[in-house]
CSV table of C-alpha atoms and ligand atoms in Angstrom, one decimal:
chain,number,residue,atom,x,y,z
A,423,MET,CA,11.9,-54.6,92.2
A,424,VAL,CA,11.8,-54.3,88.4
A,425,LYS,CA,15.4,-54.5,87.1
A,426,LYS,CA,15.2,-55.9,83.6
A,427,CYS,CA,13.7,-54.6,80.4
A,428,LEU,CA,12.8,-56.9,77.5
A,429,PHE,CA,12.9,-55.6,73.9
A,430,PRO,CA,11.1,-57.8,71.4
A,431,ALA,CA,13.0,-57.0,68.2
A,432,ALA,CA,12.6,-60.0,66.0
A,433,GLY,CA,9.8,-58.6,63.7
A,434,TYR,CA,10.3,-58.1,60.0
A,435,GLY,CA,9.3,-54.5,59.7
A,436,THR,CA,7.5,-55.0,56.5
A,437,ARG,CA,5.9,-51.6,56.5
A,438,PHE,CA,9.4,-50.1,56.0
A,439,LEU,CA,10.5,-52.3,53.1
A,440,PRO,CA,12.8,-52.0,51.3
A,441,ALA,CA,14.7,-50.1,54.1
A,442,THR,CA,14.3,-53.1,56.4
A,443,LYS,CA,15.4,-55.7,53.9
A,444,ALA,CA,18.9,-55.9,55.4
A,445,THR,CA,18.5,-53.5,58.3
A,446,PRO,CA,16.6,-54.3,61.4
A,447,LYS,CA,13.6,-51.9,61.8
A,448,GLU,CA,14.8,-51.1,65.4
A,449,MET,CA,18.0,-49.7,63.8
A,450,LEU,CA,16.1,-47.1,61.7
A,451,PRO,CA,17.3,-43.7,63.0
A,452,VAL,CA,15.3,-40.8,64.2
A,453,LEU,CA,17.8,-38.1,63.5
A,454,THR,CA,21.1,-39.8,64.4
A,455,LYS,CA,19.9,-42.4,66.9
A,456,PRO,CA,18.4,-45.7,66.2
A,457,LEU,CA,14.9,-46.4,67.6
A,458,ILE,CA,16.1,-49.1,70.0
A,459,GLN,CA,18.6,-46.7,71.5
A,460,TYR,CA,15.8,-44.4,72.6
A,461,GLY,CA,14.2,-47.4,74.2
A,462,VAL,CA,17.3,-48.4,76.0
A,463,GLU,CA,17.8,-44.9,77.2
A,464,GLU,CA,14.3,-44.8,78.5
A,465,ALA,CA,14.8,-48.1,80.5
A,466,LEU,CA,18.1,-46.9,81.9
A,467,GLU,CA,16.6,-43.6,83.0
A,468,ALA,CA,13.9,-45.7,84.8
A,469,ASN,CA,16.8,-47.4,86.6
A,470,LEU,CA,16.6,-50.7,84.7
A,471,LYS,CA,20.1,-51.7,83.8
A,472,THR,CA,19.7,-55.2,82.4
A,473,MET,CA,18.5,-55.2,78.8
A,474,ALA,CA,17.2,-58.4,77.4
A,475,ILE,CA,16.8,-58.3,73.6
A,476,ILE,CA,14.8,-60.8,71.5
A,477,THR,CA,16.4,-60.9,68.1
A,478,GLY,CA,16.0,-63.0,65.1
A,479,ARG,CA,17.7,-63.7,61.8
A,480,GLY,CA,19.2,-60.5,60.2
A,481,LYS,CA,19.3,-58.6,63.5
A,482,ARG,CA,23.0,-58.7,64.2
A,483,ALA,CA,23.4,-54.9,63.8
A,484,ILE,CA,21.6,-54.5,67.1
A,485,GLU,CA,24.2,-56.5,69.0
A,486,ASP,CA,27.0,-54.6,67.2
A,487,HIS,CA,25.4,-51.3,68.1
A,488,PHE,CA,25.5,-52.0,71.8
A,489,ASP,CA,29.2,-53.0,71.6
A,490,ILE,CA,32.5,-51.2,71.2
A,491,SER,CA,33.7,-50.8,67.7
A,492,TYR,CA,37.4,-50.7,68.2
A,493,GLU,CA,38.3,-49.8,64.7
A,494,LEU,CA,35.9,-46.9,64.5
A,495,GLU,CA,36.9,-45.6,68.0
A,496,HIS,CA,40.6,-45.8,66.9
A,497,GLN,CA,39.8,-43.9,63.7
A,498,ILE,CA,38.0,-41.0,65.3
A,499,LYS,CA,40.1,-40.7,68.5
A,500,ASP,CA,41.3,-37.2,69.0
A,501,THR,CA,39.3,-35.9,66.1
A,502,SER,CA,36.4,-33.5,66.1
A,503,LYS,CA,34.0,-36.5,65.7
A,504,GLU,CA,34.9,-38.2,68.9
A,505,HIS,CA,32.0,-36.7,70.8
A,506,LEU,CA,29.6,-38.4,68.5
A,507,LEU,CA,30.2,-41.7,70.1
A,508,ARG,CA,30.2,-40.4,73.7
A,509,GLU,CA,26.5,-41.0,74.4
A,510,ILE,CA,26.4,-44.6,73.2
A,511,ARG,CA,29.6,-45.4,74.9
A,512,SER,CA,28.3,-44.2,78.2
A,513,LEU,CA,25.1,-46.1,77.7
A,514,ILE,CA,27.0,-49.3,77.0
A,515,SER,CA,29.1,-48.9,80.1
A,516,GLN,CA,26.0,-48.5,82.3
A,517,CYS,CA,24.0,-51.5,81.1
A,518,THR,CA,24.3,-55.2,80.4
A,519,PHE,CA,22.8,-56.6,77.3
A,520,SER,CA,21.7,-60.2,76.7
A,521,TYR,CA,20.2,-61.7,73.6
A,522,THR,CA,18.2,-64.6,72.6
A,523,ARG,CA,16.8,-65.5,69.2
A,524,GLN,CA,13.1,-66.0,68.4
A,525,VAL,CA,13.5,-68.8,65.8
A,526,GLU,CA,9.9,-68.6,64.5
A,527,MET,CA,7.8,-65.5,64.3
A,528,LYS,CA,4.7,-66.5,66.2
A,529,GLY,CA,3.6,-63.2,67.6
A,530,LEU,CA,4.4,-60.7,70.4
A,531,GLY,CA,3.3,-63.2,73.1
A,532,HIS,CA,5.6,-65.8,71.7
A,533,ALA,CA,8.5,-63.3,71.5
A,534,ILE,CA,8.0,-62.4,75.2
A,535,LEU,CA,7.9,-66.1,76.2
A,536,THR,CA,11.2,-66.5,74.3
A,537,GLY,CA,12.6,-64.0,76.8
A,538,GLU,CA,11.8,-66.2,79.9
A,539,THR,CA,15.4,-67.6,79.9
A,540,LEU,CA,16.8,-64.0,80.1
A,541,ILE,CA,14.2,-62.7,82.7
A,542,GLY,CA,13.7,-65.6,85.2
A,543,ASN,CA,11.2,-65.3,88.0
A,544,GLU,CA,10.9,-61.6,88.5
A,545,PRO,CA,8.7,-58.7,87.3
A,546,PHE,CA,10.1,-57.1,84.2
A,547,ALA,CA,9.4,-54.2,81.8
A,548,VAL,CA,8.7,-54.6,78.0
A,549,ILE,CA,9.5,-51.8,75.5
A,550,LEU,CA,8.4,-52.0,71.9
A,551,ALA,CA,11.0,-49.8,70.4
A,552,ASP,CA,8.8,-48.6,67.5
A,553,ASP,CA,6.6,-46.8,70.0
A,554,LEU,CA,8.8,-43.9,70.7
A,555,CYS,CA,7.7,-42.0,73.8
A,556,THR,CA,8.8,-38.7,75.1
A,557,TYR,CA,7.9,-36.5,78.1
A,558,LYS,CA,9.6,-33.6,79.8
A,559,GLY,CA,9.2,-35.1,83.3
A,560,ASP,CA,9.7,-38.7,84.3
A,561,ASN,CA,9.6,-40.9,81.2
A,562,VAL,CA,6.7,-43.3,80.5
A,563,LEU,CA,8.5,-46.4,81.9
A,564,LYS,CA,9.5,-44.6,85.1
A,565,GLN,CA,5.9,-43.5,85.5
A,566,MET,CA,4.8,-47.1,85.1
A,567,ILE,CA,7.3,-48.4,87.6
A,568,GLU,CA,5.7,-46.1,90.2
A,569,VAL,CA,2.3,-47.5,89.3
A,570,TYR,CA,3.7,-51.0,89.6
A,571,GLU,CA,5.1,-50.3,93.0
A,572,LYS,CA,1.7,-49.2,94.2
A,573,TYR,CA,-0.4,-52.1,92.7
A,574,GLN,CA,2.2,-54.9,92.4
A,575,CYS,CA,0.5,-56.5,89.3
A,576,SER,CA,0.9,-56.2,85.6
A,577,ILE,CA,0.7,-52.7,84.1
A,578,VAL,CA,-0.1,-51.7,80.6
A,579,ALA,CA,0.3,-48.1,79.2
A,580,ILE,CA,-2.8,-46.8,77.4
A,581,GLU,CA,-3.9,-43.8,75.4
A,582,GLU,CA,-7.1,-42.7,73.9
A,583,ILE,CA,-7.3,-43.2,70.1
A,584,PRO,CA,-9.9,-42.4,67.5
A,585,LYS,CA,-12.4,-45.3,67.4
A,586,GLU,CA,-11.7,-46.1,63.8
A,587,GLU,CA,-8.1,-47.0,64.7
A,588,THR,CA,-8.9,-49.8,67.2
A,589,HIS,CA,-7.9,-52.4,64.7
A,590,LYS,CA,-4.3,-51.4,65.1
A,591,TYR,CA,-4.1,-52.0,68.9
A,592,GLY,CA,-4.9,-54.1,71.9
A,593,VAL,CA,-8.0,-52.3,73.4
A,594,ILE,CA,-9.0,-52.5,77.0
A,595,ALA,CA,-12.2,-52.0,79.1
A,596,GLY,CA,-11.8,-51.1,82.8
A,597,HIS,CA,-13.0,-49.1,85.8
A,598,LEU,CA,-11.2,-46.1,87.0
A,599,VAL,CA,-9.4,-46.9,90.2
A,600,ASP,CA,-7.7,-43.7,91.0
A,601,ASN,CA,-8.2,-40.5,89.0
A,602,THR,CA,-5.3,-38.9,90.7
A,603,ASP,CA,-2.9,-41.2,88.9
A,604,ASP,CA,-5.1,-42.2,85.9
A,605,THR,CA,-5.2,-45.9,86.6
A,606,TYR,CA,-7.9,-48.4,85.5
A,607,ARG,CA,-8.5,-51.9,86.7
A,608,VAL,CA,-8.8,-53.9,83.5
A,609,THR,CA,-11.9,-56.0,83.0
A,610,ASP,CA,-11.5,-56.9,79.4
A,611,MET,CA,-9.0,-56.6,76.6
A,612,VAL,CA,-9.2,-57.5,72.9
A,613,GLU,CA,-6.4,-57.6,70.3
A,614,LYS,CA,-7.0,-55.4,67.3
A,615,PRO,CA,-10.9,-55.3,67.3
A,616,SER,CA,-12.9,-53.7,64.7
A,617,PRO,CA,-14.5,-50.4,66.0
A,618,GLU,CA,-17.9,-52.2,66.5
A,619,ASP,CA,-16.3,-54.9,68.6
A,620,ALA,CA,-13.9,-52.6,70.6
A,621,PRO,CA,-14.7,-52.4,74.3
A,622,SER,CA,-13.5,-48.8,74.4
A,623,ASN,CA,-11.2,-46.4,72.6
A,624,MET,CA,-8.4,-47.0,75.1
A,625,ALA,CA,-5.5,-48.6,73.3
A,626,ILE,CA,-2.4,-50.3,74.7
A,627,ILE,CA,0.8,-48.8,73.6
A,628,GLY,CA,4.2,-50.5,73.6
A,629,ARG,CA,5.1,-50.3,77.3
A,630,TYR,CA,4.3,-53.1,79.8
A,631,ILE,CA,5.3,-54.2,83.2
A,632,LEU,CA,4.6,-57.9,83.5
A,633,THR,CA,4.7,-60.2,86.5
A,634,PRO,CA,6.5,-63.4,85.8
A,635,ASP,CA,3.5,-65.7,86.0
A,636,ILE,CA,2.8,-64.4,82.5
A,637,PHE,CA,5.2,-67.0,81.2
A,638,GLU,CA,3.2,-69.9,82.4
A,639,ILE,CA,0.0,-68.3,81.0
A,640,LEU,CA,1.7,-67.7,77.7
A,641,LYS,CA,2.7,-71.4,77.5
A,642,GLU,CA,-1.1,-72.2,77.6
A,643,THR,CA,-2.2,-69.3,75.3
A,644,LYS,CA,-3.6,-70.5,72.0
A,645,PRO,CA,-2.9,-68.5,68.8
A,646,GLY,CA,-5.4,-65.7,68.6
A,647,LYS,CA,-5.7,-62.7,66.2
A,648,GLY,CA,-3.7,-63.3,63.0
A,649,GLY,CA,-2.9,-66.9,64.1
A,650,GLU,CA,-0.3,-65.4,66.5
A,651,ILE,CA,0.2,-65.9,70.2
A,652,GLN,CA,-0.9,-62.5,71.6
A,653,ILE,CA,0.3,-60.9,74.8
A,654,THR,CA,-3.1,-59.3,75.0
A,655,ASP,CA,-4.8,-62.7,75.4
A,656,ALA,CA,-2.4,-63.8,78.1
A,657,LEU,CA,-2.9,-60.5,80.0
A,658,LEU,CA,-6.7,-61.1,79.8
A,659,GLU,CA,-6.1,-64.2,82.0
A,660,GLN,CA,-4.4,-62.0,84.6
A,661,ALA,CA,-7.1,-59.3,84.2
A,662,LYS,CA,-9.8,-61.9,85.0
A,663,GLN,CA,-8.2,-62.1,88.4
A,664,GLY,CA,-8.1,-58.4,88.7
A,665,LYS,CA,-4.4,-58.3,88.2
A,666,VAL,CA,-3.9,-55.9,85.4
A,667,ILE,CA,-3.8,-52.1,85.7
A,668,ALA,CA,-4.0,-49.8,82.7
A,669,TYR,CA,-2.2,-46.5,83.2
A,670,ARG,CA,-2.9,-43.5,81.1
A,671,PHE,CA,0.6,-42.2,80.7
A,672,LYS,CA,1.8,-38.6,80.6
A,673,GLY,CA,3.7,-37.8,77.4
A,674,LYS,CA,3.6,-38.2,73.7
A,675,ARG,CA,3.9,-41.4,71.7
A,676,PHE,CA,5.0,-41.7,68.1
A,677,ASP,CA,4.1,-44.8,66.2
A,678,CYS,CA,7.4,-45.2,64.4
A,679,GLY,CA,6.2,-48.5,63.0
A,680,SER,CA,4.4,-46.4,60.4
A,681,VAL,CA,5.9,-44.0,58.0
A,682,ASP,CA,3.6,-41.2,59.1
A,683,GLY,CA,4.5,-41.6,62.8
A,684,PHE,CA,8.2,-42.0,61.9
A,685,VAL,CA,8.2,-38.7,60.0
A,686,GLU,CA,6.3,-37.0,62.8
A,687,ALA,CA,8.9,-38.2,65.3
A,688,THR,CA,11.7,-37.0,63.1
A,689,ASN,CA,10.2,-33.6,62.8
A,690,TYR,CA,9.5,-33.4,66.5
A,691,PHE,CA,13.0,-34.3,67.5
A,692,TYR,CA,14.5,-32.1,64.8
A,693,ASN,CA,12.5,-29.1,66.0
A,694,LYS,CA,13.5,-29.8,69.5
A,695,THR,CA,17.2,-29.7,68.7
A,696,LYS,CA,16.7,-26.4,66.9
A,697,GLY,CA,14.5,-24.8,69.5
B,1438,LIG,C1,1.4,-54.9,69.5
B,1438,LIG,C2,0.3,-55.5,70.4
B,1438,LIG,C3,-0.9,-54.6,70.6
B,1438,LIG,C4,-0.4,-53.2,71.0
B,1438,LIG,C5,0.7,-52.6,70.1
B,1438,LIG,C6,1.3,-51.4,70.6
B,1438,LIG,O1,0.9,-54.8,68.2
B,1438,LIG,O2,-0.1,-56.7,69.9
B,1438,LIG,O3,-1.8,-55.1,71.5
B,1438,LIG,O4,-1.5,-52.3,71.1
B,1438,LIG,O5,1.7,-53.6,69.9
B,1438,LIG,O6,2.2,-50.8,69.7
B,1438,LIG,P1,1.8,-54.5,66.9
B,1438,LIG,O7,1.9,-53.0,66.8
B,1438,LIG,O8,3.1,-55.2,67.1
B,1438,LIG,O9,1.1,-55.1,65.7
């Protein structure tokens, strides 16, 4: 059973400077909620109650966010503002949070490997909080857990992207296994290829279910694209043994790691509250 969700949250967020100079990018709010809270809510809705967060220097605000602020609670108790903390308080009471720091920024694969001590020897989910996903039915992680239960191997969420954008993503090649649930057996995957080198236009987005053997593979994975240890390269090793399924998820994803995607998400959620 998948019980834990890992949140790599150590990155610098350079695309949002100067906002991210002293504020973690995961704490940037879409409306009144920070990005990482949307991720934690998604995990909890998918019945994952243990959140394992990979932080780094300058990320203390994340820990404080998922904790009680006695002074603040005291200040707003019995006022009209009290309800504003209700949601986060309930979230905190339903989950446990554990943290470890990534001391050096050596890529997403390295961040995930840093989480081994929090995860142990069990399958786990990964959410990249800057990919904000929404769907009116079961959320994307819940959909993926169903796929995991069927195939019992690593699962990546994919979506079709315009070919000229392949350089922003891990891109897969695969054979359709089941068109009733939109699953592909992955045969190849490449981190951020140019459009000419991309094996398809199916891009990995920031949701994964990983089997724990990924940690041993990551320990052997050499730095790849950009000199960083890439989760895509480690997953390719599993894929060579037929052990990675790509799942075309139902729903909408906003790339909140870019200003355009962030504004789009803000407008979307704003219109939703008004409509
Ligand atoms: C990471 C992964 C990439 C994946 C993307 C999804 O890249 O390395 O394979 O497609 O997340 O958001 P990043 O966006 O951190 O550069």
